[in-house]
Amino acid sequence: MQQVQDTPEEWPVTATATPFTGKKTSVRTDDVVMPDGSVVRRDYQVHPGSVAVLALDEEDRVVVLRQYRHPVRQKLWEIPAGLLDVPGENPLHAAQRELYEEAHVKAEDWRVLTDVYTTPGGCDEAVRIFLARDLSEAEGERFEVSEEEADMELARVPLADLVRGVLAGELHNNCLVVGVLSLAAARAEGLSSLRPATSPWPARPFEG
């Protein structure tokens, strides 16, 4: 039986350039040697990586937020998520920060739900999605929000309703879709089978 597993590989690059550099991401152009020897140009977004948190409460509800996303001209229901601010940052620490800042919630039980590349044909963004349980309200002042986040709505929605919304084509955010369906699948195997929160992440290596 063939083992189905992604594997590292790197084709030769004869030239590279960075025609655009933004605040958090950039665009890179590489001339890549194909297996037949031809050279083709590939443009892609260079991204620091992200974390997302599927926070599940004792009533089987997921902490979600609704936020305007300008590129798609929609308000999307999402799970808390954010960028890895520092190269090599521990993704668990980043996830805990995002859950606090966006939902003012903390969690005692953390597991890795899944790791994904969001759009590997055009971006190198890697996302680690955590499952967070045993939730409670965070202490201290709420994090001050601005820009799109100032219009953000917060809710707790039953997991079953989110699964239905995903399959009905009513919910589209990548991390929400992957997180919700991954949790539904993981329950069939038993949540104890999920990886520890500090598991290695080859796409974005980190120190403890």
PDB file of C-alpha atoms in Angstrom:
ATOM      1  CA  MET A   1       0.000   0.000   0.000  1.00  0.00           C
ATOM      2  CA  GLN A   2       1.381   3.395  -0.985  1.00  0.00           C
ATOM      3  CA  GLN A   3       2.130   5.765   1.889  1.00  0.00           C
ATOM      4  CA  VAL A   4       0.257   9.024   1.387  1.00  0.00           C
ATOM      5  CA  GLN A   5       2.420  11.704   2.957  1.00  0.00           C
ATOM      6  CA  ASP A   6       3.749  15.080   1.826  1.00  0.00           C
ATOM      7  CA  THR A   7       7.537  15.134   1.469  1.00  0.00           C
ATOM      8  CA  PRO A   8      10.147  17.932   1.238  1.00  0.00           C
ATOM      9  CA  GLU A   9      11.534  18.656  -2.233  1.00  0.00           C
ATOM     10  CA  GLU A  10      13.165  21.675  -3.821  1.00  0.00           C
ATOM     11  CA  TRP A  11      13.655  22.164  -7.556  1.00  0.00           C
ATOM     12  CA  PRO A  12      16.586  24.328  -8.708  1.00  0.00           C
ATOM     13  CA  VAL A  13      16.072  28.092  -8.973  1.00  0.00           C
ATOM     14  CA  THR A  14      18.220  29.955 -11.489  1.00  0.00           C
ATOM     15  CA  ALA A  15      17.142  33.482 -10.529  1.00  0.00           C
ATOM     16  CA  THR A  16      15.024  35.148  -7.865  1.00  0.00           C
ATOM     17  CA  ALA A  17      13.706  38.648  -7.235  1.00  0.00           C
ATOM     18  CA  THR A  18      11.358  40.416  -4.802  1.00  0.00           C
ATOM     19  CA  PRO A  19       9.343  42.922  -6.874  1.00  0.00           C
ATOM     20  CA  PHE A  20       7.085  43.911  -3.963  1.00  0.00           C
ATOM     21  CA  THR A  21       7.601  44.154  -0.207  1.00  0.00           C
ATOM     22  CA  GLY A  22       4.637  44.985   2.032  1.00  0.00           C
ATOM     23  CA  LYS A  23       4.116  45.487   5.734  1.00  0.00           C
ATOM     24  CA  LYS A  24       3.849  41.784   6.601  1.00  0.00           C
ATOM     25  CA  THR A  25       4.259  39.901   3.326  1.00  0.00           C
ATOM     26  CA  SER A  26       6.109  40.201   0.044  1.00  0.00           C
ATOM     27  CA  VAL A  27       5.966  38.842  -3.501  1.00  0.00           C
ATOM     28  CA  ARG A  28       8.817  36.755  -4.840  1.00  0.00           C
ATOM     29  CA  THR A  29       9.556  35.793  -8.438  1.00  0.00           C
ATOM     30  CA  ASP A  30      11.603  32.626  -9.003  1.00  0.00           C
ATOM     31  CA  ASP A  31      12.838  31.076 -12.255  1.00  0.00           C
ATOM     32  CA  VAL A  32      12.385  27.367 -11.573  1.00  0.00           C
ATOM     33  CA  VAL A  33      13.953  24.474 -13.479  1.00  0.00           C
ATOM     34  CA  MET A  34      11.315  21.900 -14.470  1.00  0.00           C
ATOM     35  CA  PRO A  35      12.025  18.132 -14.677  1.00  0.00           C
ATOM     36  CA  ASP A  36      12.380  18.393 -18.490  1.00  0.00           C
ATOM     37  CA  GLY A  37      15.046  21.107 -18.138  1.00  0.00           C
ATOM     38  CA  SER A  38      12.854  24.031 -19.125  1.00  0.00           C
ATOM     39  CA  VAL A  39      12.759  27.116 -16.898  1.00  0.00           C
ATOM     40  CA  VAL A  40       9.468  28.743 -15.903  1.00  0.00           C
ATOM     41  CA  ARG A  41       8.721  31.812 -13.837  1.00  0.00           C
ATOM     42  CA  ARG A  42       6.685  31.449 -10.638  1.00  0.00           C
ATOM     43  CA  ASP A  43       5.318  34.417  -8.644  1.00  0.00           C
ATOM     44  CA  TYR A  44       4.158  33.793  -5.084  1.00  0.00           C
ATOM     45  CA  GLN A  45       3.448  35.564  -1.834  1.00  0.00           C
ATOM     46  CA  VAL A  46       5.991  35.099   0.956  1.00  0.00           C
ATOM     47  CA  HIS A  47       4.178  34.862   4.273  1.00  0.00           C
ATOM     48  CA  PRO A  48       5.463  34.601   7.881  1.00  0.00           C
ATOM     49  CA  GLY A  49       2.923  31.919   8.809  1.00  0.00           C
ATOM     50  CA  SER A  50      -0.185  31.974  10.971  1.00  0.00           C
ATOM     51  CA  VAL A  51      -1.955  30.274  13.820  1.00  0.00           C
ATOM     52  CA  ALA A  52      -5.669  29.733  14.362  1.00  0.00           C
ATOM     53  CA  VAL A  53      -7.669  28.509  17.363  1.00  0.00           C
ATOM     54  CA  LEU A  54     -10.803  26.401  17.399  1.00  0.00           C
ATOM     55  CA  ALA A  55     -11.899  27.171  20.950  1.00  0.00           C
ATOM     56  CA  LEU A  56     -14.598  24.759  22.133  1.00  0.00           C
ATOM     57  CA  ASP A  57     -16.595  25.397  25.303  1.00  0.00           C
ATOM     58  CA  GLU A  58     -18.348  22.963  27.642  1.00  0.00           C
ATOM     59  CA  GLU A  59     -21.620  23.353  25.705  1.00  0.00           C
ATOM     60  CA  ASP A  60     -19.969  22.207  22.445  1.00  0.00           C
ATOM     61  CA  ARG A  61     -19.972  25.731  21.068  1.00  0.00           C
ATOM     62  CA  VAL A  62     -17.112  27.236  19.078  1.00  0.00           C
ATOM     63  CA  VAL A  63     -15.844  30.786  19.643  1.00  0.00           C
ATOM     64  CA  VAL A  64     -16.241  32.577  16.305  1.00  0.00           C
ATOM     65  CA  LEU A  65     -15.968  36.143  15.104  1.00  0.00           C
ATOM     66  CA  ARG A  66     -17.352  37.971  12.080  1.00  0.00           C
ATOM     67  CA  GLN A  67     -14.956  40.273  10.289  1.00  0.00           C
ATOM     68  CA  TYR A  68     -14.855  42.244   7.030  1.00  0.00           C
ATOM     69  CA  ARG A  69     -12.333  40.896   4.522  1.00  0.00           C
ATOM     70  CA  HIS A  70     -11.701  43.410   1.781  1.00  0.00           C
ATOM     71  CA  PRO A  71     -10.158  41.144  -0.911  1.00  0.00           C
ATOM     72  CA  VAL A  72     -13.339  39.018  -1.075  1.00  0.00           C
ATOM     73  CA  ARG A  73     -15.750  41.887  -0.214  1.00  0.00           C
ATOM     74  CA  GLN A  74     -17.520  39.868   2.463  1.00  0.00           C
ATOM     75  CA  LYS A  75     -17.958  39.669   6.197  1.00  0.00           C
ATOM     76  CA  LEU A  76     -16.758  36.194   7.082  1.00  0.00           C
ATOM     77  CA  TRP A  77     -17.331  34.091  10.171  1.00  0.00           C
ATOM     78  CA  GLU A  78     -13.891  32.968  11.350  1.00  0.00           C
ATOM     79  CA  ILE A  79     -12.090  31.427  14.290  1.00  0.00           C
ATOM     80  CA  PRO A  80      -9.481  33.538  16.137  1.00  0.00           C
ATOM     81  CA  ALA A  81      -6.270  33.679  14.127  1.00  0.00           C
ATOM     82  CA  GLY A  82      -3.204  35.792  13.550  1.00  0.00           C
ATOM     83  CA  LEU A  83       0.288  36.039  12.144  1.00  0.00           C
ATOM     84  CA  LEU A  84       3.453  34.683  13.672  1.00  0.00           C
ATOM     85  CA  ASP A  85       4.914  38.068  14.597  1.00  0.00           C
ATOM     86  CA  VAL A  86       8.518  36.928  15.075  1.00  0.00           C
ATOM     87  CA  PRO A  87      10.498  34.335  13.053  1.00  0.00           C
ATOM     88  CA  GLY A  88      10.812  31.175  15.133  1.00  0.00           C
ATOM     89  CA  GLU A  89       7.994  32.226  17.489  1.00  0.00           C
ATOM     90  CA  ASN A  90       6.413  29.351  19.393  1.00  0.00           C
ATOM     91  CA  PRO A  91       3.050  28.848  17.639  1.00  0.00           C
ATOM     92  CA  LEU A  92       1.309  27.871  20.897  1.00  0.00           C
ATOM     93  CA  HIS A  93       2.260  31.185  22.473  1.00  0.00           C
ATOM     94  CA  ALA A  94       1.024  33.010  19.374  1.00  0.00           C
ATOM     95  CA  ALA A  95      -2.275  31.106  19.474  1.00  0.00           C
ATOM     96  CA  GLN A  96      -2.787  31.900  23.144  1.00  0.00           C
ATOM     97  CA  ARG A  97      -2.146  35.565  22.381  1.00  0.00           C
ATOM     98  CA  GLU A  98      -4.641  35.623  19.524  1.00  0.00           C
ATOM     99  CA  LEU A  99      -7.362  33.930  21.588  1.00  0.00           C
ATOM    100  CA  TYR A 100      -6.858  36.533  24.302  1.00  0.00           C
ATOM    101  CA  GLU A 101      -6.708  39.523  21.966  1.00  0.00           C
ATOM    102  CA  GLU A 102      -9.618  38.602  19.720  1.00  0.00           C
ATOM    103  CA  ALA A 103     -11.977  36.836  22.149  1.00  0.00           C
ATOM    104  CA  HIS A 104     -10.657  37.746  25.632  1.00  0.00           C
ATOM    105  CA  VAL A 105     -10.651  34.034  26.433  1.00  0.00           C
ATOM    106  CA  LYS A 106      -8.029  31.681  27.836  1.00  0.00           C
ATOM    107  CA  ALA A 107      -7.883  27.882  27.668  1.00  0.00           C
ATOM    108  CA  GLU A 108      -6.243  25.234  29.819  1.00  0.00           C
ATOM    109  CA  ASP A 109      -6.267  22.328  27.342  1.00  0.00           C
ATOM    110  CA  TRP A 110      -4.430  22.749  24.023  1.00  0.00           C
ATOM    111  CA  ARG A 111      -3.848  20.284  21.167  1.00  0.00           C
ATOM    112  CA  VAL A 112      -2.742  20.566  17.562  1.00  0.00           C
ATOM    113  CA  LEU A 113      -5.797  20.007  15.397  1.00  0.00           C
ATOM    114  CA  THR A 114      -4.086  20.175  11.999  1.00  0.00           C
ATOM    115  CA  ASP A 115      -1.413  21.938   9.926  1.00  0.00           C
ATOM    116  CA  VAL A 116      -2.202  23.312   6.464  1.00  0.00           C
ATOM    117  CA  TYR A 117      -0.800  25.332   3.573  1.00  0.00           C
ATOM    118  CA  THR A 118      -3.634  27.709   2.709  1.00  0.00           C
ATOM    119  CA  THR A 119      -2.885  28.298  -0.999  1.00  0.00           C
ATOM    120  CA  PRO A 120       0.309  26.424  -1.931  1.00  0.00           C
ATOM    121  CA  GLY A 121      -0.031  27.262  -5.620  1.00  0.00           C
ATOM    122  CA  GLY A 122       0.517  30.950  -4.975  1.00  0.00           C
ATOM    123  CA  CYS A 123       1.580  31.526  -1.376  1.00  0.00           C
ATOM    124  CA  ASP A 124       3.901  29.829   1.127  1.00  0.00           C
ATOM    125  CA  GLU A 125       1.620  30.576   4.112  1.00  0.00           C
ATOM    126  CA  ALA A 126       1.545  27.732   6.635  1.00  0.00           C
ATOM    127  CA  VAL A 127      -1.129  27.659   9.343  1.00  0.00           C
ATOM    128  CA  ARG A 128      -1.232  25.596  12.522  1.00  0.00           C
ATOM    129  CA  ILE A 129      -4.782  25.184  13.829  1.00  0.00           C
ATOM    130  CA  PHE A 130      -5.118  24.402  17.517  1.00  0.00           C
ATOM    131  CA  LEU A 131      -7.990  22.904  19.477  1.00  0.00           C
ATOM    132  CA  ALA A 132      -8.435  24.793  22.755  1.00  0.00           C
ATOM    133  CA  ARG A 133     -10.726  23.522  25.521  1.00  0.00           C
ATOM    134  CA  ASP A 134     -11.499  24.221  29.167  1.00  0.00           C
ATOM    135  CA  LEU A 135     -12.236  27.862  28.418  1.00  0.00           C
ATOM    136  CA  SER A 136     -12.614  30.763  30.808  1.00  0.00           C
ATOM    137  CA  GLU A 137     -12.783  34.539  30.585  1.00  0.00           C
ATOM    138  CA  ALA A 138      -9.341  36.139  30.501  1.00  0.00           C
ATOM    139  CA  GLU A 139      -8.320  38.499  33.282  1.00  0.00           C
ATOM    140  CA  GLY A 140      -7.387  42.126  32.779  1.00  0.00           C
ATOM    141  CA  GLU A 141      -8.337  44.781  30.263  1.00  0.00           C
ATOM    142  CA  ARG A 142      -9.701  43.782  26.886  1.00  0.00           C
ATOM    143  CA  PHE A 143      -7.251  44.244  24.015  1.00  0.00           C
ATOM    144  CA  GLU A 144      -7.838  47.494  22.137  1.00  0.00           C
ATOM    145  CA  VAL A 145      -8.859  46.814  18.533  1.00  0.00           C
ATOM    146  CA  SER A 146      -8.654  49.023  15.446  1.00  0.00           C
ATOM    147  CA  GLU A 147      -9.303  49.031  11.681  1.00  0.00           C
ATOM    148  CA  GLU A 148     -11.395  46.006  10.537  1.00  0.00           C
ATOM    149  CA  GLU A 149     -11.261  44.473  14.013  1.00  0.00           C
ATOM    150  CA  ALA A 150     -13.111  47.477  15.460  1.00  0.00           C
ATOM    151  CA  ASP A 151     -16.237  46.254  13.616  1.00  0.00           C
ATOM    152  CA  MET A 152     -15.790  42.637  14.684  1.00  0.00           C
ATOM    153  CA  GLU A 153     -18.704  40.609  16.099  1.00  0.00           C
ATOM    154  CA  LEU A 154     -18.129  37.774  18.571  1.00  0.00           C
ATOM    155  CA  ALA A 155     -20.337  34.715  19.121  1.00  0.00           C
ATOM    156  CA  ARG A 156     -20.391  31.127  20.315  1.00  0.00           C
ATOM    157  CA  VAL A 157     -21.994  28.774  17.807  1.00  0.00           C
ATOM    158  CA  PRO A 158     -22.723  25.033  18.227  1.00  0.00           C
ATOM    159  CA  LEU A 159     -20.181  22.915  16.380  1.00  0.00           C
ATOM    160  CA  ALA A 160     -22.958  21.014  14.601  1.00  0.00           C
ATOM    161  CA  ASP A 161     -24.340  24.278  13.175  1.00  0.00           C
ATOM    162  CA  LEU A 162     -20.908  25.209  11.823  1.00  0.00           C
ATOM    163  CA  VAL A 163     -20.490  21.800  10.180  1.00  0.00           C
ATOM    164  CA  ARG A 164     -23.851  22.231   8.480  1.00  0.00           C
ATOM    165  CA  GLY A 165     -22.934  25.757   7.383  1.00  0.00           C
ATOM    166  CA  VAL A 166     -19.636  24.595   5.886  1.00  0.00           C
ATOM    167  CA  LEU A 167     -21.237  21.753   3.927  1.00  0.00           C
ATOM    168  CA  ALA A 168     -24.049  24.045   2.748  1.00  0.00           C
ATOM    169  CA  GLY A 169     -21.530  26.502   1.299  1.00  0.00           C
ATOM    170  CA  GLU A 170     -22.521  29.234   3.738  1.00  0.00           C
ATOM    171  CA  LEU A 171     -19.168  29.516   5.554  1.00  0.00           C
ATOM    172  CA  HIS A 172     -15.954  30.043   3.600  1.00  0.00           C
ATOM    173  CA  ASN A 173     -13.058  31.056   5.845  1.00  0.00           C
ATOM    174  CA  ASN A 174     -10.237  28.570   5.324  1.00  0.00           C
ATOM    175  CA  CYS A 175      -9.275  28.113   8.972  1.00  0.00           C
ATOM    176  CA  LEU A 176     -12.873  27.792  10.127  1.00  0.00           C
ATOM    177  CA  VAL A 177     -13.720  25.241   7.437  1.00  0.00           C
ATOM    178  CA  VAL A 178     -10.596  23.143   8.015  1.00  0.00           C
ATOM    179  CA  GLY A 179     -10.815  23.428  11.797  1.00  0.00           C
ATOM    180  CA  VAL A 180     -14.492  22.520  12.062  1.00  0.00           C
ATOM    181  CA  LEU A 181     -14.280  19.531   9.731  1.00  0.00           C
ATOM    182  CA  SER A 182     -11.014  18.362  11.302  1.00  0.00           C
ATOM    183  CA  LEU A 183     -12.596  18.385  14.747  1.00  0.00           C
ATOM    184  CA  ALA A 184     -15.624  16.460  13.480  1.00  0.00           C
ATOM    185  CA  ALA A 185     -13.282  13.862  11.960  1.00  0.00           C
ATOM    186  CA  ALA A 186     -11.002  13.739  15.021  1.00  0.00           C
ATOM    187  CA  ARG A 187     -13.931  12.863  17.258  1.00  0.00           C
ATOM    188  CA  ALA A 188     -14.400   9.644  15.305  1.00  0.00           C
ATOM    189  CA  GLU A 189     -10.819   8.674  16.205  1.00  0.00           C
ATOM    190  CA  GLY A 190     -10.945  10.096  19.734  1.00  0.00           C
ATOM    191  CA  LEU A 191      -9.501  13.480  20.654  1.00  0.00           C
ATOM    192  CA  SER A 192      -6.708  11.787  22.622  1.00  0.00           C
ATOM    193  CA  SER A 193      -5.206  10.922  19.224  1.00  0.00           C
ATOM    194  CA  LEU A 194      -4.515  14.604  18.503  1.00  0.00           C
ATOM    195  CA  ARG A 195      -0.899  15.756  18.694  1.00  0.00           C
ATOM    196  CA  PRO A 196       0.394  17.657  21.737  1.00  0.00           C
ATOM    197  CA  ALA A 197       0.311  21.447  21.468  1.00  0.00           C
ATOM    198  CA  THR A 198       4.117  21.650  21.327  1.00  0.00           C
ATOM    199  CA  SER A 199       4.539  19.130  18.475  1.00  0.00           C
ATOM    200  CA  PRO A 200       7.231  19.972  15.879  1.00  0.00           C
ATOM    201  CA  TRP A 201       6.115  22.001  12.866  1.00  0.00           C
ATOM    202  CA  PRO A 202       8.572  21.561   9.976  1.00  0.00           C
ATOM    203  CA  ALA A 203       6.873  24.303   7.914  1.00  0.00           C
ATOM    204  CA  ARG A 204       7.689  26.886  10.621  1.00  0.00           C
ATOM    205  CA  PRO A 205      10.364  25.508  12.969  1.00  0.00           C
ATOM    206  CA  PHE A 206      10.374  26.983  16.470  1.00  0.00           C
ATOM    207  CA  GLU A 207      12.054  26.681  19.829  1.00  0.00           C
ATOM    208  CA  GLY A 208      10.103  25.836  22.978  1.00  0.00           C
TER     209      GLY A 208
END
